[in-house]
Amino acid sequence: MAEAAHRYDETMPLEYRTQESRLNILGFWIFLGAEVALFATLFATYLVLFQRTGSGPTAKELFEVKDVLIETLLLLTSSFTCGLAVFEMRRNRLSGLLTWLLVTLLLGAGFITFEIREFIHYVHEGATMQTSAFLSSFFVLVGTHGAHVSLGIGWMILIIIQILQRGLTPRTARKVFIVSLYWHFLDVVWIFIFTLVYLTGMVI
Amino acid sequence: MKHGKQRGRKWFSWLPLSLLLLLSGCSENIVVLNPKGPVAKEQYDLIMWSIGFMLFIIVVVFALFAAVLIRYREKPENADYEPPDEEGNTLLEIVWTAIPVIIVAALAIPTVKSTFALEKPPRHDVKPLTIHVTSANWKWIFSYPEQNIETVNYVNIPEDVPVKFKLTSAGPMNSFWVPELGGQKYAMDGMETQLILQADHPGSYMGRSANFSGKQFAHMEFEVVAQTQDEFDKWVKEVQQTAPKLNKEKYGEILKPGLVGRMTFSNTHLEWVDHAKQNSHHGDDEKRNDRHGDMESDHYEH
Amino acid sequence: MKWSEFFVTGEPLIYAADVAIVLTIIGIVFVLTYFKKWKWLWDEWLTTVDHKKIGIMYIICAVLMLFRGGVDALLMRAQLTVPNMKFLDAQHYNEIFTTHGTIMILFMAMPFLIGLMNIVVPLQIGARDVAFPYLNALSFWLFFFGALLFNISFVIGGSPDAGWTAYFPLASNEFSPGVGNNYYAVALQISGIGTLMTGINFLVTILKMRAPGMTLMRMPMFTWTVLITSVLIIFAFPVFTVALALMTFDRLFGTQFFSMANGGMSMLWANLFWIWGHPEVYIVILPSFGIFSEIVSTFARKRLFGYKAMVGSIVGIAFLSFIVWVHHFFTMGAGPAVNSFFSITTMAIAIPTGVKVFNWLFTLRKGKIRLTTAMLWSLAFIPNFVIGGVTGVMLAMAAADYQYHNSYFLIAHFHYVLIAGTVFACFAGIHYWYPKMFGHLLNEHLGKWAFWLFMIGFNICFFPMYFLGLMGMTRRMYTYAAGLGWTPLNVVATIGAVLMGIGFIVFCYNIYYSARYGERDMTGDPWDGRTLEWATASPPAHYNFPVVPEVTDLDAYWAMKKNGSGYEVKEEQLEPIHMPSNSGRPFLISIAFFFAGFGLVFKWFTLAIIAAIFIILGLILRSFDDDDGYYISVDEIKRTERLARKGA
């Protein structure tokens, strides 16, 4: 760490200026690599088990296009607004940053709301995670993604509070940047879920 | 420290071991190295082939190691010696990469050949005998579908006839292993694996489970008895005529965890259940969906 | 829940253990209070973020776990010495071999190596600490409390008993009722999170914090192995995270991932476990290779032969380690094509490994070999590991493996590679870096006794097992019948195990003896070392280097010494040094993890949720924490350096 952590580089964007920030951002990218391995395992599990429905319902019987499309729209839009937030941050416009961060968070909350409603709907239909291997893997894969999104929402709230308290500093800028990486990553994972879980399930 | 004594002690530690090698090598007890059937023989040949190469590697490495240690040990005589600044030697790197590649190839080719060959019966002029094997805690159940008889914890087979064992399990994974006749394969719930074995001569061969399946796993032994074709046919007929019938209740009793000893029946459980074709608790949903799982305290039995 | 389900009852040995645990706790509390050391403990150890101290804590835990795992082994050997022995019944034997395997790999080998990584790597690259010191502390405490959770299982609730591989359906609720395997799923999960963080930490540290002039190809070999191991950790551990989570769900919430009903697939567990499990064994062997490279080079007084090839081979091994996992279950009926593919990839791993062995031999050749204890361990590794390695190639041949699988042949193989590989490396490493850790050397005479006893005992114990396997003895049998001809070799194996135990005791005595009478390391460079850690004091100052060194060559410190000056610092060069602050939060968050885990194990979900809230609280506090560390003044640096030099 040492004095290197404060090797300040004025030429870089705010979030990259301190050595500590650069280390944190690299560390987070690597963490995302581990997350890729994690989700890859969950996907592999799903793909191995999704046709093993036992006496329970199949994907075709369960999934409905409308819900999934709404969730996708909400999450993808939130990824866009997250990009807008970082855009505003680069232009040092605090109010813009906060606004778009808030919108992102709300869209994310909307996504979670619809997802919870979807899960509850399935449970009411008798399709719980105990029903079959397909449903176990579905709920754990999609649920893990949802848990990650929920954590991201909480994290964004914390960051918004910190920005309100301390303004835009190299440190807070870094935090915004990292949570945006996280958010975009979850969006990419959702695209895979949408394709491999919902679309495939509704077709096969 | 006396370096000479140290070296001597190093060699010493290998003396009892080489003795071991010598003594045990002659023993009939080393069943894997005393094959009693063509499958085990094929595996034995592969093992011997590999041992040859491995011994070669060991000799080379050990010799180099000993030579280097003896020659370049720090002694009062070479106290002033400063080792050269050697970065490496590309040619050597190529050599000691290429030779292992060749050795691996020499091992891989017969391995792949044998791996494929073992999936088929060792002889094609005789119709194989099919026996379904079901492992359950902690016993082995053998079902002869063509003869419509069933045995528990022992299996009779005719000599010189390939036997197709169709393996499955009514519980945890076990592994069907008769080392004198050949290698093993897992028996798993909801699945069927196939293992082909053949005995050259009549005799009694020890079988056991090679995959840990719980408390009494160590007692999951079974006997494979190879008989002449005549004796085998006679035995089958005798069983068909005199052995009791197996029904669902009795079968349920047998499946309960525990050791049961030997049994013989004149029908098979395949009439009502084949554990290979379905998860063993198919339709048994309530018990499985035990979310509030009370603590089952039969964990400690003394 | 009944008391007898919570506490393990009915066993005199367990009651004795209960008493021992309570007495130990009382003893520790008493000593700390009497000597007024509570504040010291908190300030210096529980809240430290210093990689050197964290490393020492890892190693202390590892040695304790080596003791526990070793006792497990001796109990097993006692039970198996003669047929039909009644020393341990099946249930106890099954719990003991399960905890033996789990502890040795996850709570002994991993922390020992991670401990050495922590102490050595920042010093070797000329850094002041790792990239994320706070995370480093959290990694350790998560490991610690995960290990603690696993270890109390044998007195509270019962230990897991389905093997360290915990195959389903055996590890499901139906066949393993009770909490034992819940401990497995939860405790390993907690420790695993710590390990994953360590992987990320060291990857960033090595990539970004090397001293100026230290290009990747000028890094010490140990650092290279740690770099590659970190990549392995990052890609392999998430697989285990998922597998354990799915196991937790099956056991606690009734899902059907690995069940025998409703579409569950037990084979999936085996696959997921080994997709992690195989890279895991390379995670414990690659740093070991790195340790041997350092020691062989230092005590042959010669640079490592074929540096580039050594780096290439580590990368090759790491890559291959991800595509061999099916060799752990060739016999699961995957079919000849799949088995053949994995046979070939598995045999292929032997090639880069062989390259390394030859490079070590040629490092020794034309060197001047000094037989210190560390060097003895490293030298003994070569022939012993090769025996394990060639039997690995034999096992890789699928058709032959049908006879070896799950037999004592397999046990002999993996103990040969793990003990001669990893355990020897741990002993070698601790003897080598001990002066750097504590400022005094371990006694050479005692060290050599421990070495010979352990190494000879190891061969006597495990070599016969190759033959026992070929005689048809399978692993995990709690007893065996008479008349099979297995008894003589089992007797021999037990004798060997006892020798190993004695060797370990001598090693422990060495630690005590050297603490009292050990030779002090006055120069910081007791072995005439080649790498940068030997340029610091023993033990190093808190900040490691007063001035970050400039590196001009491989074997950086050797080059500095050859060019005359060694590592010299002019007082004009000194600048204030920035250091991270201590924090108690990693310790406290990990305690919360312990209680959350405990709650999950016993299905006391209220406790688990409350503890989880505390974890989140800890994370929130961390987020708001803008503590930026502190500066060590130039005056203080001067004082520290002068004191260190005075001792020289």
PDB file of N, CA and C in Angstrom, chain A residues 79-130:
ATOM      1  N   SER A  79     -30.010  -0.572 -16.540  1.00  0.00           N
ATOM      2  CA  SER A  79     -28.597  -0.604 -16.913  1.00  0.00           C
ATOM      3  C   SER A  79     -28.241   0.631 -17.724  1.00  0.00           C
ATOM      4  N   PHE A  80     -29.175   1.054 -18.575  1.00  0.00           N
ATOM      5  CA  PHE A  80     -28.966   2.259 -19.385  1.00  0.00           C
ATOM      6  C   PHE A  80     -28.884   3.483 -18.483  1.00  0.00           C
ATOM      7  N   THR A  81     -29.825   3.574 -17.546  1.00  0.00           N
ATOM      8  CA  THR A  81     -29.810   4.741 -16.666  1.00  0.00           C
ATOM      9  C   THR A  81     -28.574   4.743 -15.780  1.00  0.00           C
ATOM     10  N   CYS A  82     -28.089   3.569 -15.459  1.00  0.00           N
ATOM     11  CA  CYS A  82     -26.836   3.482 -14.692  1.00  0.00           C
ATOM     12  C   CYS A  82     -25.699   4.084 -15.510  1.00  0.00           C
ATOM     13  N   GLY A  83     -25.706   3.769 -16.812  1.00  0.00           N
ATOM     14  CA  GLY A  83     -24.689   4.364 -17.677  1.00  0.00           C
ATOM     15  C   GLY A  83     -24.806   5.872 -17.694  1.00  0.00           C
ATOM     16  N   LEU A  84     -26.071   6.349 -17.718  1.00  0.00           N
ATOM     17  CA  LEU A  84     -26.282   7.798 -17.690  1.00  0.00           C
ATOM     18  C   LEU A  84     -25.715   8.401 -16.414  1.00  0.00           C
ATOM     19  N   ALA A  85     -25.880   7.687 -15.330  1.00  0.00           N
ATOM     20  CA  ALA A  85     -25.386   8.204 -14.044  1.00  0.00           C
ATOM     21  C   ALA A  85     -23.872   8.407 -14.096  1.00  0.00           C
ATOM     22  N   VAL A  86     -23.169   7.413 -14.626  1.00  0.00           N
ATOM     23  CA  VAL A  86     -21.707   7.536 -14.708  1.00  0.00           C
ATOM     24  C   VAL A  86     -21.329   8.647 -15.671  1.00  0.00           C
ATOM     25  N   PHE A  87     -22.105   8.783 -16.741  1.00  0.00           N
ATOM     26  CA  PHE A  87     -21.903   9.869 -17.708  1.00  0.00           C
ATOM     27  C   PHE A  87     -21.973  11.220 -16.998  1.00  0.00           C
ATOM     28  N   GLU A  88     -23.009  11.398 -16.178  1.00  0.00           N
ATOM     29  CA  GLU A  88     -23.164  12.624 -15.432  1.00  0.00           C
ATOM     30  C   GLU A  88     -22.002  12.820 -14.460  1.00  0.00           C
ATOM     31  N   MET A  89     -21.568  11.704 -13.871  1.00  0.00           N
ATOM     32  CA  MET A  89     -20.468  11.779 -12.914  1.00  0.00           C
ATOM     33  C   MET A  89     -19.205  12.293 -13.592  1.00  0.00           C
ATOM     34  N   ARG A  90     -18.961  11.835 -14.799  1.00  0.00           N
ATOM     35  CA  ARG A  90     -17.755  12.250 -15.515  1.00  0.00           C
ATOM     36  C   ARG A  90     -17.793  13.734 -15.823  1.00  0.00           C
ATOM     37  N   ARG A  91     -19.007  14.257 -15.973  1.00  0.00           N
ATOM     38  CA  ARG A  91     -19.140  15.688 -16.223  1.00  0.00           C
ATOM     39  C   ARG A  91     -19.296  16.469 -14.938  1.00  0.00           C
ATOM     40  N   ASN A  92     -19.025  15.786 -13.811  1.00  0.00           N
ATOM     41  CA  ASN A  92     -19.053  16.434 -12.509  1.00  0.00           C
ATOM     42  C   ASN A  92     -20.406  17.031 -12.147  1.00  0.00           C
ATOM     43  N   ARG A  93     -21.482  16.464 -12.686  1.00  0.00           N
ATOM     44  CA  ARG A  93     -22.810  17.014 -12.398  1.00  0.00           C
ATOM     45  C   ARG A  93     -23.471  16.153 -11.328  1.00  0.00           C
ATOM     46  N   LEU A  94     -23.324  16.619 -10.094  1.00  0.00           N
ATOM     47  CA  LEU A  94     -23.799  15.854  -8.941  1.00  0.00           C
ATOM     48  C   LEU A  94     -25.281  15.549  -9.016  1.00  0.00           C
ATOM     49  N   SER A  95     -26.091  16.554  -9.355  1.00  0.00           N
ATOM     50  CA  SER A  95     -27.540  16.338  -9.331  1.00  0.00           C
ATOM     51  C   SER A  95     -27.934  15.308 -10.384  1.00  0.00           C
ATOM     52  N   GLY A  96     -27.280  15.388 -11.558  1.00  0.00           N
ATOM     53  CA  GLY A  96     -27.563  14.403 -12.598  1.00  0.00           C
ATOM     54  C   GLY A  96     -27.213  13.003 -12.144  1.00  0.00           C
ATOM     55  N   LEU A  97     -26.020  12.904 -11.540  1.00  0.00           N
ATOM     56  CA  LEU A  97     -25.579  11.609 -11.038  1.00  0.00           C
ATOM     57  C   LEU A  97     -26.589  11.033 -10.067  1.00  0.00           C
ATOM     58  N   LEU A  98     -26.972  11.830  -9.105  1.00  0.00           N
ATOM     59  CA  LEU A  98     -27.888  11.328  -8.078  1.00  0.00           C
ATOM     60  C   LEU A  98     -29.246  10.954  -8.660  1.00  0.00           C
ATOM     61  N   THR A  99     -29.715  11.784  -9.580  1.00  0.00           N
ATOM     62  CA  THR A  99     -31.015  11.493 -10.173  1.00  0.00           C
ATOM     63  C   THR A  99     -31.019  10.147 -10.872  1.00  0.00           C
ATOM     64  N   TRP A 100     -30.041   9.989 -11.778  1.00  0.00           N
ATOM     65  CA  TRP A 100     -30.025   8.749 -12.556  1.00  0.00           C
ATOM     66  C   TRP A 100     -29.737   7.531 -11.699  1.00  0.00           C
ATOM     67  N   LEU A 101     -28.946   7.714 -10.651  1.00  0.00           N
ATOM     68  CA  LEU A 101     -28.686   6.606  -9.725  1.00  0.00           C
ATOM     69  C   LEU A 101     -29.988   6.189  -9.047  1.00  0.00           C
ATOM     70  N   LEU A 102     -30.757   7.193  -8.669  1.00  0.00           N
ATOM     71  CA  LEU A 102     -32.044   6.926  -8.020  1.00  0.00           C
ATOM     72  C   LEU A 102     -32.977   6.192  -8.976  1.00  0.00           C
ATOM     73  N   VAL A 103     -33.025   6.677 -10.233  1.00  0.00           N
ATOM     74  CA  VAL A 103     -33.897   6.028 -11.221  1.00  0.00           C
ATOM     75  C   VAL A 103     -33.485   4.570 -11.410  1.00  0.00           C
ATOM     76  N   THR A 104     -32.162   4.359 -11.507  1.00  0.00           N
ATOM     77  CA  THR A 104     -31.645   2.988 -11.672  1.00  0.00           C
ATOM     78  C   THR A 104     -32.139   2.101 -10.550  1.00  0.00           C
ATOM     79  N   LEU A 105     -31.984   2.604  -9.363  1.00  0.00           N
ATOM     80  CA  LEU A 105     -32.349   1.866  -8.168  1.00  0.00           C
ATOM     81  C   LEU A 105     -33.844   1.557  -8.149  1.00  0.00           C
ATOM     82  N   LEU A 106     -34.635   2.543  -8.564  1.00  0.00           N
ATOM     83  CA  LEU A 106     -36.083   2.327  -8.563  1.00  0.00           C
ATOM     84  C   LEU A 106     -36.483   1.295  -9.614  1.00  0.00           C
ATOM     85  N   LEU A 107     -35.874   1.390 -10.785  1.00  0.00           N
ATOM     86  CA  LEU A 107     -36.148   0.386 -11.815  1.00  0.00           C
ATOM     87  C   LEU A 107     -35.748  -0.994 -11.322  1.00  0.00           C
ATOM     88  N   GLY A 108     -34.615  -1.050 -10.621  1.00  0.00           N
ATOM     89  CA  GLY A 108     -34.178  -2.326 -10.056  1.00  0.00           C
ATOM     90  C   GLY A 108     -35.178  -2.848  -9.052  1.00  0.00           C
ATOM     91  N   ALA A 109     -35.688  -1.919  -8.229  1.00  0.00           N
ATOM     92  CA  ALA A 109     -36.691  -2.319  -7.249  1.00  0.00           C
ATOM     93  C   ALA A 109     -37.947  -2.821  -7.953  1.00  0.00           C
ATOM     94  N   GLY A 110     -38.277  -2.180  -9.047  1.00  0.00           N
ATOM     95  CA  GLY A 110     -39.412  -2.649  -9.837  1.00  0.00           C
ATOM     96  C   GLY A 110     -39.191  -4.054 -10.359  1.00  0.00           C
ATOM     97  N   PHE A 111     -37.982  -4.291 -10.850  1.00  0.00           N
ATOM     98  CA  PHE A 111     -37.622  -5.630 -11.321  1.00  0.00           C
ATOM     99  C   PHE A 111     -37.818  -6.655 -10.216  1.00  0.00           C
ATOM    100  N   ILE A 112     -37.313  -6.334  -9.033  1.00  0.00           N
ATOM    101  CA  ILE A 112     -37.411  -7.281  -7.912  1.00  0.00           C
ATOM    102  C   ILE A 112     -38.871  -7.531  -7.538  1.00  0.00           C
ATOM    103  N   THR A 113     -39.655  -6.420  -7.563  1.00  0.00           N
ATOM    104  CA  THR A 113     -41.075  -6.570  -7.219  1.00  0.00           C
ATOM    105  C   THR A 113     -41.745  -7.576  -8.154  1.00  0.00           C
ATOM    106  N   PHE A 114     -41.522  -7.368  -9.459  1.00  0.00           N
ATOM    107  CA  PHE A 114     -42.157  -8.269 -10.417  1.00  0.00           C
ATOM    108  C   PHE A 114     -41.636  -9.697 -10.262  1.00  0.00           C
ATOM    109  N   GLU A 115     -40.360  -9.803  -9.954  1.00  0.00           N
ATOM    110  CA  GLU A 115     -39.799 -11.152  -9.822  1.00  0.00           C
ATOM    111  C   GLU A 115     -40.394 -11.866  -8.609  1.00  0.00           C
ATOM    112  N   ILE A 116     -40.533 -11.129  -7.512  1.00  0.00           N
ATOM    113  CA  ILE A 116     -41.127 -11.739  -6.321  1.00  0.00           C
ATOM    114  C   ILE A 116     -42.559 -12.157  -6.613  1.00  0.00           C
ATOM    115  N   ARG A 117     -43.273 -11.278  -7.322  1.00  0.00           N
ATOM    116  CA  ARG A 117     -44.656 -11.634  -7.688  1.00  0.00           C
ATOM    117  C   ARG A 117     -44.678 -12.887  -8.551  1.00  0.00           C
ATOM    118  N   GLU A 118     -43.735 -12.976  -9.464  1.00  0.00           N
ATOM    119  CA  GLU A 118     -43.655 -14.162 -10.328  1.00  0.00           C
ATOM    120  C   GLU A 118     -43.435 -15.413  -9.490  1.00  0.00           C
ATOM    121  N   PHE A 119     -42.497 -15.324  -8.532  1.00  0.00           N
ATOM    122  CA  PHE A 119     -42.203 -16.485  -7.692  1.00  0.00           C
ATOM    123  C   PHE A 119     -43.417 -16.881  -6.865  1.00  0.00           C
ATOM    124  N   ILE A 120     -44.075 -15.874  -6.298  1.00  0.00           N
ATOM    125  CA  ILE A 120     -45.240 -16.178  -5.472  1.00  0.00           C
ATOM    126  C   ILE A 120     -46.320 -16.846  -6.310  1.00  0.00           C
ATOM    127  N   HIS A 121     -46.459 -16.360  -7.529  1.00  0.00           N
ATOM    128  CA  HIS A 121     -47.437 -16.952  -8.440  1.00  0.00           C
ATOM    129  C   HIS A 121     -47.145 -18.438  -8.657  1.00  0.00           C
ATOM    130  N   TYR A 122     -45.889 -18.753  -8.897  1.00  0.00           N
ATOM    131  CA  TYR A 122     -45.520 -20.152  -9.110  1.00  0.00           C
ATOM    132  C   TYR A 122     -45.834 -20.988  -7.873  1.00  0.00           C
ATOM    133  N   VAL A 123     -45.484 -20.432  -6.710  1.00  0.00           N
ATOM    134  CA  VAL A 123     -45.713 -21.191  -5.474  1.00  0.00           C
ATOM    135  C   VAL A 123     -47.201 -21.475  -5.305  1.00  0.00           C
ATOM    136  N   HIS A 124     -48.045 -20.478  -5.626  1.00  0.00           N
ATOM    137  CA  HIS A 124     -49.486 -20.688  -5.529  1.00  0.00           C
ATOM    138  C   HIS A 124     -49.954 -21.778  -6.471  1.00  0.00           C
ATOM    139  N   GLU A 125     -49.257 -21.910  -7.600  1.00  0.00           N
ATOM    140  CA  GLU A 125     -49.628 -22.963  -8.541  1.00  0.00           C
ATOM    141  C   GLU A 125     -49.094 -24.327  -8.109  1.00  0.00           C
ATOM    142  N   GLY A 126     -48.422 -24.370  -6.970  1.00  0.00           N
ATOM    143  CA  GLY A 126     -47.881 -25.637  -6.489  1.00  0.00           C
ATOM    144  C   GLY A 126     -46.490 -25.932  -7.010  1.00  0.00           C
ATOM    145  N   ALA A 127     -45.883 -24.939  -7.660  1.00  0.00           N
ATOM    146  CA  ALA A 127     -44.527 -25.160  -8.175  1.00  0.00           C
ATOM    147  C   ALA A 127     -43.540 -24.495  -7.217  1.00  0.00           C
ATOM    148  N   THR A 128     -43.116 -25.248  -6.229  1.00  0.00           N
ATOM    149  CA  THR A 128     -42.138 -24.709  -5.277  1.00  0.00           C
ATOM    150  C   THR A 128     -40.763 -25.264  -5.603  1.00  0.00           C
ATOM    151  N   MET A 129     -39.754 -24.791  -4.884  1.00  0.00           N
ATOM    152  CA  MET A 129     -38.417 -25.282  -5.205  1.00  0.00           C
ATOM    153  C   MET A 129     -38.205 -26.708  -4.731  1.00  0.00           C
ATOM    154  N   GLN A 130     -39.143 -27.197  -3.915  1.00  0.00           N
ATOM    155  CA  GLN A 130     -39.017 -28.596  -3.500  1.00  0.00           C
ATOM    156  C   GLN A 130     -39.680 -29.552  -4.474  1.00  0.00           C
TER     157      GLN A 130
END
